[in-house]
Each structure stands twice: as C-alpha cells, then as structure tokens.
Amino acid sequence: MKPSVSYVKYPPDETPAVLPNRKSPSSFRNKSDSNINKYNNNNNNINNNNREKDEGEGFIICWYEEYKRRCLLDATVPERLKRLNERRTCNEDDGWCSLLLDGPDILEKLQELAANDSCIEGEERVSYGLADTARETLMGIHRFWTCLDWYNLLKRLQSSEEEVDIDDGAILIARLYQTSSNVMTTGTTLHTLEISVHHALEEKANLLKQRLGQNQQYNETNSSQLSRNQIIVKEMRFFFQSINEQREHQGLPSADRSDKLRGNITDYYNFNNSLLDQILLNTRKGIPITLSIIYASIVKRATGIKMDAVGIPGHFLISIGTDDNNSRLFVDAFDGGKVLSKQQCQDIVQNHYRILWHDSMSKPVPKKEVWARMLRNLAVCHVQTLDLAQIYGKLIDLINYLYSTTQKTYTKDMDRNEFAKMCFLIRQ
C-alpha cells in the first residue's frame, strides 16, 4: 500500500512538495546535488523523450523537472532543521509539519545528515551539527506517514472491507516501532518494512501452494470444500509448532530447535510478539492474534480463501468454512494450528475462563476490531514491563490515538484539527 497525499487537506502554507503517483526514473535520486547546475544549463536540450504521461492523473510529468525539484528541496533541509532546532516548539507553524509532509522526498538527505552530521554541497562536505535533529525528524516522518496510511486504510475499510487484507493494519502497527537505526539506513523507504513482511508471507504461501499441488486428494475435482479445507489446515501445520512440541524442544541446543512459527509461552508480554516483522523475520514467536493474522495471510495468498478472525474471551482463533452442516473449522495458530470444533471452543471459554458461552462469541470479528485489539495488547505490554514504558513513552500516546480512530467512522478527508493533533503527538 503506497502512501498518497490525495486523502488529506493540507493547512494553509503547508502544501506538500510530493507529487501524487509520479512516474519518473528512480535513478535521478542517485545524481549528486552538484549536477543540478549542469542540468539547469542544458535545460533547453531536454526533448519529449524525457517526458512520461501519467494516465491516472491526466497530466505530463517531466522527469528532469522532478529531479530539479527534489534537488532544490534537498538544499533547503539543513536550514529548515536549524530553524527547527532553534525554536523547539510544538505548534504547526515552526516548520515541523512541512518537514513531515515533505518526508518521502527528503528521506535520503536526512539519512545523510543523521549518519554523517554533514552533507555534500558542491564538491565539499559541510558539517551542520544537526545529526540529532535529523534523526528525530526521520522518526517523525516514518510515524507521521504511518498515521496517514492508517487513516487512509480506515477510509478504505469503510468503503469496502473485502478490499482490505487483515495484515494491512497489522503491518502499519509494526511500522510504528521502527527504531532510529532502521530509518537511518541509507536506501530505507517508508515501505521497506512492508516489502520485507510481504516477501516473507509470499515465500510461505508459495511453499503452501507447492505442498497443496502435490496433494492428490486436494486436487480431485469431486473433493468437497470441507475436505479441501481440512487438507489446507493440515498442511499449514508444517509452518507452526504446537505448545507440546515447544516443550519437547526446550532442552535442545538452539541449532537443533524447530524454526517454525510458535506461541511465545515464556515471554508472553514482550511487545515484539505483536509486531509482524519481528515474528516473521526474527523471533518466530508471537501471541494468538498475530499468529492468527499470519496464518490467515498465508492461506489467502496461497488459495484465495479468506479466513475469519474469531475473538473468543481470553483467546484468539481463526476459522475456515461456514456454519452450514457443521463444516466450519476453528484453528488455534498459537498451538501449532490445532483444529477445534465449535464445542471445543465452548469448552475453553466455560471451563478455562469460567464464562458462560454464547453463540455470538464464535462470530467473525471485523478487521478494525482485530487491529484495535492489537493496539490494546501493546498498551498492556508496556504497562506490564515498566522499564519499556519509559523507553516507549512517546509511542503509548500514539497507540492510544490510533486506538481512538478505530472507534470512529471515517468517510471524509482529514480536517485541519485532526492533522494538527497528529503532528503534535508525533513531536512531543
């Protein structure tokens, strides 16, 4: 999901420099700033071959003009950071908002300043002493555009829930937790994390496709959908480790342990259990809700089947199939993809949590409620681990803000007050 500036109304004098849906060669960002003079002198030599028509917007973009605009914009960054450093205010008139809005266009310049505390001007490297401010601005840009993408996602969800995938919101939540070292890396974009997560999910989905393709019963034309679903959940156990299997592997050296996805039964309140990138690319451990999202995302990519999220009290499951003829299967991704019947779900609620069962407990949970539950889990994690509550103090207010947005209905563009509130939360 690419960020677009078309869904926010900008405050006066805060018009963003970014062009929506531009199509220009990516190589122009590799040219040094000193080349701008050469291109200015040769401006008259640019011919129509350097122009590309953007079909969606109905206007023509000259890649040279875009390159020129980017270079001129880069040249303003050091001075804007200096002014930001001098004023250190939180209102939207101090240049903070304009830096956030220009974010996608000035990432590389900020990364250069953050890493070297200097940048190349002409043929010399000039020191500015702005590394800390550049790092703060980089973090602000990533979080700001994550919030804008979140707002846009909720609008899309309001229009059509079918067009939104359950992992879309989970990935945006993970984006909030990118560290300064992540965003400072040269070449990192606003969507580097998404690309990594999607790649990991596609890799597992392709493997599931391969396994299903080799299953003769699955490919028989007269197989019922129930039997095909049963085969899918059976094959999915290849990717997930049960709690009993975990306990069996606990005494083994790390090299001999399974690399499957599994529930984190030893460090349940670690906030990394709620972040898709950490689970898929690092720890392989999660909590019921995130493992369920990963499970459903793999199945949808491999088969096109959309699984339902089921938030029973105290636990989180996914289901496949319908309630007709008892063909609905409930899956516990936290316990290795164990298949449960509706009666077994009822037994968990009544026997383990001492709560009276009601059939509404097994109904599918809307995506927005799934993401709201993820945000609540993160807030609880930071409260449970008081040392992290201080380190991630800024994020807690942002998490609460995103949670509040899930309780509203968004059909219009973001207004000025909402925009200013977001900028303030990111800056404080």
Coordinates of C-alpha atoms in Angstrom, one line a residue:
M1 CA 0.0 0.0 0.0
K2 CA 1.7 3.2 -1.2
P3 CA 1.2 6.4 0.7
S4 CA -0.8 9.1 -1.2
V5 CA -1.2 12.7 -0.4
S6 CA -4.6 12.9 -2.0
Y7 CA -6.5 12.0 1.1
V8 CA -5.5 14.8 3.4
K9 CA -6.4 18.5 3.3
Y10 CA -3.3 20.5 4.0
P11 CA -3.3 23.5 6.3
P12 CA -2.5 26.9 4.6
D13 CA 1.2 27.3 3.7
E14 CA 1.8 23.6 4.3
T15 CA 1.3 22.4 0.8
P16 CA 3.4 19.3 0.3
A17 CA 6.1 19.1 -2.4
V18 CA 5.4 15.4 -3.1
L19 CA 3.7 14.7 -6.4
P20 CA 0.9 12.1 -6.3
N21 CA 1.5 8.9 -8.3
R22 CA 4.5 10.3 -10.2
K23 CA 6.3 8.1 -12.7
S24 CA 9.9 9.1 -13.0
P25 CA 13.2 7.2 -13.2
S26 CA 14.4 6.2 -9.8
S27 CA 18.0 6.8 -10.8
F28 CA 17.6 10.6 -10.6
R29 CA 18.0 10.4 -6.9
N30 CA 21.5 9.0 -7.3
K31 CA 22.8 12.1 -9.0
S32 CA 24.8 14.4 -6.7
D33 CA 23.4 17.9 -5.9
S34 CA 26.2 19.5 -7.8
N35 CA 24.7 18.1 -11.1
I36 CA 21.8 20.5 -10.8
N37 CA 23.8 23.3 -12.3
K38 CA 24.7 21.2 -15.3
Y39 CA 21.0 20.3 -15.8
N40 CA 20.0 23.9 -15.5
N41 CA 22.4 24.9 -18.2
N42 CA 21.2 22.2 -20.5
N43 CA 17.5 22.7 -19.8
N44 CA 16.7 23.6 -23.4
N45 CA 18.2 20.4 -24.7
I46 CA 15.6 18.2 -23.0
N47 CA 13.3 16.6 -25.6
N48 CA 10.0 14.9 -25.5
N49 CA 11.6 11.5 -24.9
N50 CA 12.2 12.6 -21.3
R51 CA 8.5 13.1 -20.7
E52 CA 6.1 10.5 -19.4
K53 CA 2.4 10.7 -19.3
D54 CA 0.7 9.8 -16.1
E55 CA -2.5 8.1 -17.2
G56 CA -4.2 8.3 -13.8
E57 CA -3.8 12.0 -13.2
G58 CA -4.1 13.1 -16.8
F59 CA -1.0 15.3 -16.8
I60 CA 2.5 15.1 -18.1
I61 CA 5.5 15.0 -15.8
C62 CA 9.0 15.8 -17.0
W63 CA 11.4 13.6 -15.0
Y64 CA 14.0 16.4 -15.2
E65 CA 11.7 18.9 -13.6
E66 CA 11.0 16.3 -10.8
Y67 CA 14.7 15.8 -10.4
K68 CA 15.3 19.5 -10.2
R69 CA 12.5 19.9 -7.7
R70 CA 14.0 17.2 -5.5
C71 CA 17.5 18.7 -5.5
L72 CA 16.2 22.1 -4.7
L73 CA 14.1 20.7 -1.9
D74 CA 17.2 18.8 -0.5
A75 CA 19.1 22.0 -0.4
T76 CA 16.5 23.5 2.0
V77 CA 16.8 20.7 4.5
P78 CA 19.8 21.9 6.6
E79 CA 18.4 25.4 7.1
R80 CA 15.0 24.1 8.0
L81 CA 16.5 21.7 10.6
K82 CA 18.5 24.6 12.0
R83 CA 15.3 26.7 12.5
L84 CA 13.6 23.7 14.0
N85 CA 16.5 23.3 16.4
E86 CA 16.4 26.9 17.4
R87 CA 12.6 27.2 18.1
R88 CA 11.8 23.7 19.5
T89 CA 8.1 24.5 19.7
C90 CA 5.3 22.1 19.1
N91 CA 2.9 24.2 17.1
E92 CA 2.4 23.6 13.4
D93 CA 4.0 26.9 12.3
D94 CA 7.6 26.0 13.3
G95 CA 8.3 24.1 10.1
W96 CA 7.7 20.7 11.7
C97 CA 4.6 20.0 9.7
S98 CA 6.2 20.9 6.4
L99 CA 9.1 18.6 7.1
L100 CA 6.7 15.8 7.8
L101 CA 4.8 16.4 4.6
D102 CA 8.0 16.6 2.5
G103 CA 9.2 13.4 4.2
P104 CA 9.1 10.9 1.3
D105 CA 11.2 13.4 -0.8
I106 CA 13.8 14.3 1.7
L107 CA 14.5 10.9 3.4
E108 CA 17.9 10.4 1.7
K109 CA 19.1 13.9 2.6
L110 CA 18.0 13.4 6.2
Q111 CA 19.7 9.9 6.3
E112 CA 22.9 11.5 5.1
L113 CA 22.7 14.2 7.8
A114 CA 21.8 11.7 10.5
A115 CA 24.7 9.4 9.7
N116 CA 27.5 11.9 8.9
D117 CA 26.3 15.0 10.7
S118 CA 27.2 16.7 7.4
C119 CA 26.3 16.6 3.7
I120 CA 28.0 17.3 0.4
E121 CA 27.5 20.7 -1.1
G122 CA 29.1 21.3 -4.5
E123 CA 32.4 19.4 -4.1
E124 CA 32.8 19.9 -0.4
R125 CA 31.4 18.2 2.7
V126 CA 29.9 20.7 5.1
S127 CA 29.2 19.9 8.7
Y128 CA 26.0 21.2 10.2
G129 CA 25.8 19.6 13.7
L130 CA 22.3 18.5 13.0
A131 CA 22.5 14.8 13.4
D132 CA 20.2 14.5 16.4
T133 CA 17.6 16.8 14.8
A134 CA 17.8 14.8 11.6
R135 CA 17.2 11.5 13.5
E136 CA 14.3 13.0 15.3
T137 CA 12.8 14.2 12.0
L138 CA 13.3 10.8 10.4
M139 CA 11.5 9.1 13.1
G140 CA 8.7 11.7 13.0
I141 CA 8.4 11.3 9.2
H142 CA 8.0 7.5 9.5
R143 CA 5.4 7.7 12.2
F144 CA 3.6 10.6 10.5
W145 CA 3.2 8.8 7.2
T146 CA 2.3 5.6 9.1
C147 CA -0.6 7.5 10.7
L148 CA -1.7 9.0 7.4
D149 CA -1.6 5.5 5.8
W150 CA -3.6 4.3 8.9
Y151 CA -6.2 7.0 8.4
N152 CA -6.5 6.1 4.7
L153 CA -6.8 2.4 5.5
L154 CA -9.8 3.1 7.8
K155 CA -11.4 5.1 4.9
R156 CA -10.8 2.2 2.5
L157 CA -12.2 -0.2 5.1
Q158 CA -15.3 1.9 5.4
S159 CA -15.9 1.8 1.7
S160 CA -15.3 -2.0 1.3
E161 CA -13.9 -4.4 3.9
E162 CA -13.4 -7.0 1.2
E163 CA -10.7 -4.9 -0.5
V164 CA -8.6 -4.7 2.7
D165 CA -6.4 -7.5 3.9
I166 CA -6.2 -8.3 7.6
D167 CA -2.4 -7.9 7.6
D168 CA -2.6 -4.3 6.2
G169 CA -3.4 -2.8 9.6
A170 CA -1.0 -5.2 11.5
I171 CA 1.9 -4.1 9.2
L172 CA 1.1 -0.4 9.9
I173 CA 1.2 -1.1 13.6
A174 CA 4.6 -2.7 13.2
R175 CA 5.8 0.3 11.3
L176 CA 5.3 2.5 14.4
Y177 CA 8.0 0.5 16.1
Q178 CA 10.8 1.0 13.7
T179 CA 13.9 2.2 15.5
S180 CA 16.2 5.1 14.6
S181 CA 18.8 2.7 13.3
N182 CA 16.2 1.2 11.0
V183 CA 15.1 4.5 9.5
M184 CA 18.7 5.9 9.3
T185 CA 19.9 3.2 7.0
T186 CA 20.6 4.6 3.5
G187 CA 18.1 3.3 1.0
T188 CA 15.4 2.7 3.6
T189 CA 12.0 4.0 2.5
L190 CA 8.6 4.4 4.1
H191 CA 7.7 0.9 2.8
T192 CA 10.9 -1.1 3.5
L193 CA 9.2 -3.0 6.4
E194 CA 6.1 -3.8 4.3
I195 CA 8.2 -5.2 1.5
S196 CA 10.1 -7.4 3.9
V197 CA 6.9 -8.7 5.5
H198 CA 5.1 -9.3 2.2
H199 CA 8.1 -11.1 0.9
A200 CA 8.2 -13.4 3.9
L201 CA 4.4 -14.1 3.6
E202 CA 4.7 -14.8 -0.1
E203 CA 7.6 -17.2 0.5
K204 CA 5.5 -19.3 2.9
A205 CA 2.4 -19.0 0.6
N206 CA 4.4 -20.3 -2.4
L207 CA 5.6 -23.3 -0.3
L208 CA 2.0 -24.0 0.8
K209 CA 0.9 -23.9 -2.9
Q210 CA 3.6 -26.4 -3.7
R211 CA 2.5 -28.7 -0.9
L212 CA -1.2 -28.5 -1.9
G213 CA -0.2 -29.1 -5.6
Q214 CA 1.4 -32.3 -4.6
N215 CA -1.7 -33.5 -2.6
Q216 CA -3.7 -35.7 -4.9
Q217 CA -6.9 -35.6 -2.8
Y218 CA -6.9 -31.8 -2.7
N219 CA -6.7 -31.6 -6.5
E220 CA -9.5 -34.1 -7.2
T221 CA -12.4 -32.4 -8.9
N222 CA -15.0 -34.2 -6.8
S223 CA -13.5 -33.2 -3.5
S224 CA -15.9 -31.2 -1.2
Q225 CA -14.9 -27.8 0.1
L226 CA -14.9 -29.2 3.6
S227 CA -12.3 -31.9 2.7
R228 CA -10.2 -29.3 0.9
N229 CA -10.3 -27.0 3.9
Q230 CA -9.3 -29.9 6.1
I231 CA -6.3 -30.5 3.9
I232 CA -5.3 -26.9 4.0
V233 CA -5.2 -26.7 7.8
K234 CA -3.4 -30.0 7.9
E235 CA -0.7 -28.7 5.5
M236 CA -0.5 -25.4 7.5
R237 CA 0.8 -27.3 10.5
F238 CA 4.1 -27.6 8.5
F239 CA 4.6 -23.8 9.3
F240 CA 3.5 -23.8 13.0
Q241 CA 4.8 -25.6 16.1
S242 CA 2.5 -26.7 18.9
I243 CA 3.0 -26.0 22.6
N244 CA 3.8 -29.6 23.3
E245 CA 6.4 -29.6 20.6
Q246 CA 7.9 -26.5 22.1
R247 CA 8.3 -28.1 25.4
E248 CA 9.9 -31.2 23.8
H249 CA 12.5 -28.9 22.1
Q250 CA 13.3 -26.7 25.1
G251 CA 16.3 -28.7 26.2
L252 CA 17.8 -28.9 22.8
P253 CA 20.6 -26.6 21.5
S254 CA 19.3 -23.7 19.5
A255 CA 20.7 -25.2 16.3
D256 CA 18.5 -28.3 16.8
R257 CA 15.3 -26.4 17.6
S258 CA 12.5 -26.0 15.1
D259 CA 12.3 -22.9 13.0
K260 CA 8.5 -23.0 12.9
L261 CA 6.3 -20.1 14.0
R262 CA 5.1 -20.7 17.5
G263 CA 3.4 -19.1 20.5
N264 CA 5.7 -17.3 22.9
I265 CA 4.9 -19.2 26.1
T266 CA 7.9 -18.0 28.1
D267 CA 7.8 -14.2 27.4
Y268 CA 4.1 -13.6 26.5
Y269 CA 4.1 -9.8 27.3
N270 CA 7.1 -8.9 25.1
F271 CA 5.8 -6.2 22.7
N272 CA 7.7 -7.9 19.8
N273 CA 5.1 -10.6 20.0
S274 CA 2.6 -8.1 18.5
L275 CA 4.9 -7.0 15.6
L276 CA 4.6 -9.0 12.3
D277 CA 8.1 -8.1 11.1
Q278 CA 9.7 -9.3 14.3
I279 CA 7.8 -12.6 14.3
L280 CA 8.4 -13.4 10.6
L281 CA 12.0 -12.1 10.3
N282 CA 13.5 -12.5 13.7
T283 CA 12.0 -14.3 16.7
R284 CA 9.4 -16.6 15.1
K285 CA 7.4 -16.2 18.3
G286 CA 4.0 -14.4 18.7
I287 CA 0.7 -14.3 20.6
P288 CA -2.6 -15.7 19.4
I289 CA -3.8 -12.7 17.5
T290 CA -0.6 -12.0 15.4
L291 CA 0.0 -15.7 14.7
S292 CA -3.7 -15.9 13.5
I293 CA -3.1 -12.9 11.2
I294 CA 0.0 -14.6 9.7
Y295 CA -1.8 -17.9 9.3
A296 CA -4.8 -16.3 7.5
S297 CA -2.5 -14.2 5.3
I298 CA -0.6 -17.3 4.1
V299 CA -3.8 -19.2 3.3
K300 CA -5.3 -16.3 1.4
R301 CA -2.2 -15.8 -0.7
A302 CA -1.9 -19.4 -1.5
T303 CA -5.5 -20.4 -2.0
G304 CA -7.6 -17.2 -2.3
I305 CA -9.7 -18.3 0.7
K306 CA -10.4 -15.6 3.3
M307 CA -10.4 -16.9 6.8
D308 CA -12.4 -15.3 9.6
A309 CA -10.9 -13.8 12.8
V310 CA -12.7 -15.1 15.9
G311 CA -12.0 -13.4 19.2
I312 CA -13.4 -15.7 21.9
P313 CA -12.9 -14.4 25.5
G314 CA -9.3 -14.8 26.6
H315 CA -8.1 -16.2 23.3
F316 CA -8.0 -15.6 19.6
L317 CA -8.7 -18.1 16.7
I318 CA -9.3 -18.1 13.0
S319 CA -12.0 -20.1 11.2
I320 CA -12.5 -21.5 7.7
G321 CA -15.7 -22.7 6.2
T322 CA -19.3 -21.9 7.2
D323 CA -21.7 -23.0 10.0
D324 CA -23.7 -25.0 7.4
N325 CA -23.7 -28.7 8.2
N326 CA -21.1 -28.1 10.9
S327 CA -18.4 -27.6 8.2
R328 CA -16.7 -24.7 10.0
L329 CA -13.3 -25.4 11.3
F330 CA -11.6 -23.3 14.1
V331 CA -7.9 -23.1 14.1
D332 CA -5.6 -22.2 17.1
A333 CA -2.4 -20.8 15.5
F334 CA -0.9 -20.3 18.9
D335 CA -0.9 -24.0 19.5
G336 CA 0.6 -25.1 16.2
G337 CA -2.5 -24.8 14.0
K338 CA -4.6 -27.2 16.1
V339 CA -8.1 -27.7 14.7
L340 CA -11.0 -27.2 17.1
S341 CA -14.7 -27.8 16.8
K342 CA -17.3 -25.3 18.0
Q343 CA -17.9 -27.4 21.1
Q344 CA -14.2 -27.4 21.9
C345 CA -14.2 -23.6 21.7
Q346 CA -17.2 -23.5 24.1
D347 CA -15.3 -25.8 26.5
I348 CA -12.3 -23.4 26.5
V349 CA -14.5 -20.4 27.4
Q350 CA -16.6 -22.2 30.0
N351 CA -14.0 -24.5 31.7
H352 CA -10.9 -22.3 31.5
Y353 CA -12.2 -18.8 31.8
R354 CA -15.5 -19.6 33.7
I355 CA -17.5 -17.5 31.2
L356 CA -21.0 -18.5 30.1
W357 CA -20.9 -19.4 26.4
H358 CA -22.9 -17.5 23.8
D359 CA -23.0 -18.3 20.1
S360 CA -22.1 -14.7 19.3
M361 CA -18.6 -15.4 20.6
S362 CA -17.8 -17.5 17.6
K363 CA -18.9 -14.9 15.1
P364 CA -16.3 -13.3 12.8
V365 CA -14.6 -10.2 14.2
P366 CA -14.4 -7.2 11.8
K367 CA -10.8 -6.2 10.8
K368 CA -11.0 -2.9 12.6
E369 CA -11.7 -4.7 15.9
V370 CA -8.8 -7.0 15.3
W371 CA -6.4 -4.1 14.9
A372 CA -8.0 -2.3 17.9
R373 CA -7.3 -5.4 20.0
M374 CA -3.7 -5.5 18.8
L375 CA -3.3 -1.9 20.0
R376 CA -4.8 -2.7 23.3
N377 CA -2.4 -5.6 23.7
L378 CA 0.6 -3.3 23.0
A379 CA -0.6 -0.8 25.6
V380 CA -0.9 -3.7 28.1
C381 CA 2.6 -4.9 27.3
H382 CA 4.1 -1.5 28.0
V383 CA 2.3 -1.3 31.3
Q384 CA 3.3 -4.9 32.3
T385 CA 7.0 -4.1 31.6
L386 CA 7.6 -0.7 33.4
D387 CA 11.1 -0.3 32.1
L388 CA 9.8 -0.3 28.5
A389 CA 7.0 2.1 29.4
Q390 CA 9.6 4.8 29.8
I391 CA 11.6 3.9 26.6
Y392 CA 8.5 3.8 24.5
G393 CA 6.6 6.5 26.4
K394 CA 6.0 8.6 23.2
L395 CA 4.5 5.6 21.4
I396 CA 1.9 4.9 24.1
D397 CA 0.1 8.2 23.4
L398 CA 0.3 7.5 19.7
I399 CA -1.0 3.9 20.2
N400 CA -3.9 5.4 22.2
Y401 CA -4.6 7.9 19.4
L402 CA -4.7 5.1 16.8
Y403 CA -7.0 3.1 19.0
S404 CA -9.4 6.0 19.3
T405 CA -9.5 6.2 15.5
T406 CA -10.8 2.6 15.3
Q407 CA -13.8 3.7 17.3
K408 CA -14.8 6.3 14.7
T409 CA -16.2 6.2 11.2
Y410 CA -14.1 7.9 8.5
T411 CA -15.7 8.9 5.2
K412 CA -14.2 12.4 4.7
D413 CA -10.8 13.8 4.3
M414 CA -8.7 14.6 7.4
D415 CA -9.6 18.0 8.7
R416 CA -7.1 20.6 10.0
N417 CA -7.7 19.8 13.7
E418 CA -7.0 16.1 13.2
F419 CA -3.9 16.9 11.2
A420 CA -2.6 19.3 13.9
K421 CA -3.3 16.8 16.6
M422 CA -1.3 14.1 14.8
C423 CA 1.7 16.4 14.3
F424 CA 1.6 17.3 17.9
L425 CA 1.5 13.7 19.2
I426 CA 4.4 12.7 16.9
R427 CA 6.6 15.7 18.0
Q428 CA 6.0 15.8 21.8

